[in-house]
Amino acid sequence: MATDKPRYTVSVDNELFQQIEDFRFEHRFQTRSEATVELIRLGLEHLKQEGGLKKGGRPGGKAE
């Protein structure tokens, strides 16, 4: 399936990989990519709510 979305690769240790896989199966995501995107979205949403994500989407409020 072709996509026009930007792509990049992330390397994780075995423990984090297993946590992502567990999340994927618990929440019935079809792909690891979908699960990872959701985890990133949830993390960014949490940072915003806690005031840890400022202007420009970077911690501390500095946009480059």
One Martini backbone bead per residue (centre of mass of N, CA, C, O) as a GRO file, in nm:
protein
   64
    1MET     BB    1   0.090   0.041   0.028
    2ALA     BB    2   0.074   0.352  -0.061
    3THR     BB    3   0.234   0.664   0.052
    4ASP     BB    4   0.263   1.028   0.141
    5LYS     BB    5   0.397   0.982   0.397
    6PRO     BB    6   0.620   1.022   0.611
    7ARG     BB    7   0.940   0.859   0.677
    8TYR     BB    8   1.088   0.655   0.947
    9THR     BB    9   1.342   0.528   1.160
   10VAL     BB   10   1.331   0.316   1.458
   11SER     BB   11   1.529   0.232   1.736
   12VAL     BB   12   1.498  -0.039   1.972
   13ASP     BB   13   1.473  -0.212   2.234
   14ASN     BB   14   1.340  -0.504   2.343
   15GLU     BB   15   1.153  -0.387   2.562
   16LEU     BB   16   1.011  -0.170   2.388
   17PHE     BB   17   0.915  -0.356   2.168
   18GLN     BB   18   0.728  -0.527   2.353
   19GLN     BB   19   0.546  -0.291   2.442
   20ILE     BB   20   0.441  -0.227   2.161
   21GLU     BB   21   0.324  -0.506   2.102
   22ASP     BB   22   0.129  -0.516   2.339
   23PHE     BB   23  -0.032  -0.268   2.256
   24ARG     BB   24  -0.117  -0.369   1.980
   25PHE     BB   25  -0.281  -0.618   2.078
   26GLU     BB   26  -0.467  -0.484   2.294
   27HIS     BB   27  -0.567  -0.261   2.050
   28ARG     BB   28  -0.583  -0.392   1.757
   29PHE     BB   29  -0.353  -0.342   1.570
   30GLN     BB   30  -0.234  -0.425   1.256
   31THR     BB   31   0.019  -0.239   1.307
   32ARG     BB   32   0.307  -0.112   1.432
   33SER     BB   33   0.279   0.171   1.316
   34GLU     BB   34   0.003   0.242   1.435
   35ALA     BB   35   0.087   0.207   1.730
   36THR     BB   36   0.319   0.413   1.731
   37VAL     BB   37   0.154   0.661   1.653
   38GLU     BB   38  -0.034   0.649   1.899
   39LEU     BB   39   0.186   0.679   2.115
   40ILE     BB   40   0.283   0.953   2.020
   41ARG     BB   41   0.016   1.104   2.040
   42LEU     BB   42  -0.028   1.053   2.345
   43GLY     BB   43   0.237   1.185   2.440
   44LEU     BB   44   0.185   1.471   2.322
   45GLU     BB   45  -0.083   1.520   2.463
   46HIS     BB   46   0.030   1.501   2.750
   47LEU     BB   47   0.236   1.729   2.729
   48LYS     BB   48   0.034   1.953   2.675
   49GLN     BB   49  -0.134   1.917   2.938
   50GLU     BB   50   0.142   1.958   3.122
   51GLY     BB   51   0.326   2.186   2.968
   52GLY     BB   52   0.578   2.033   2.795
   53LEU     BB   53   0.453   2.163   2.525
   54LYS     BB   54   0.541   2.404   2.310
   55LYS     BB   55   0.633   2.600   2.094
   56GLY     BB   56   0.677   2.403   1.802
   57GLY     BB   57   0.669   2.113   1.966
   58ARG     BB   58   0.882   2.176   2.191
   59PRO     BB   59   1.053   2.143   2.450
   60GLY     BB   60   1.056   2.464   2.619
   61GLY     BB   61   0.960   2.659   2.352
   62LYS     BB   62   1.165   2.604   2.109
   63ALA     BB   63   1.195   2.720   1.790
   64GLU     BB   64   1.392   2.641   1.481
   0.00000   0.00000   0.00000
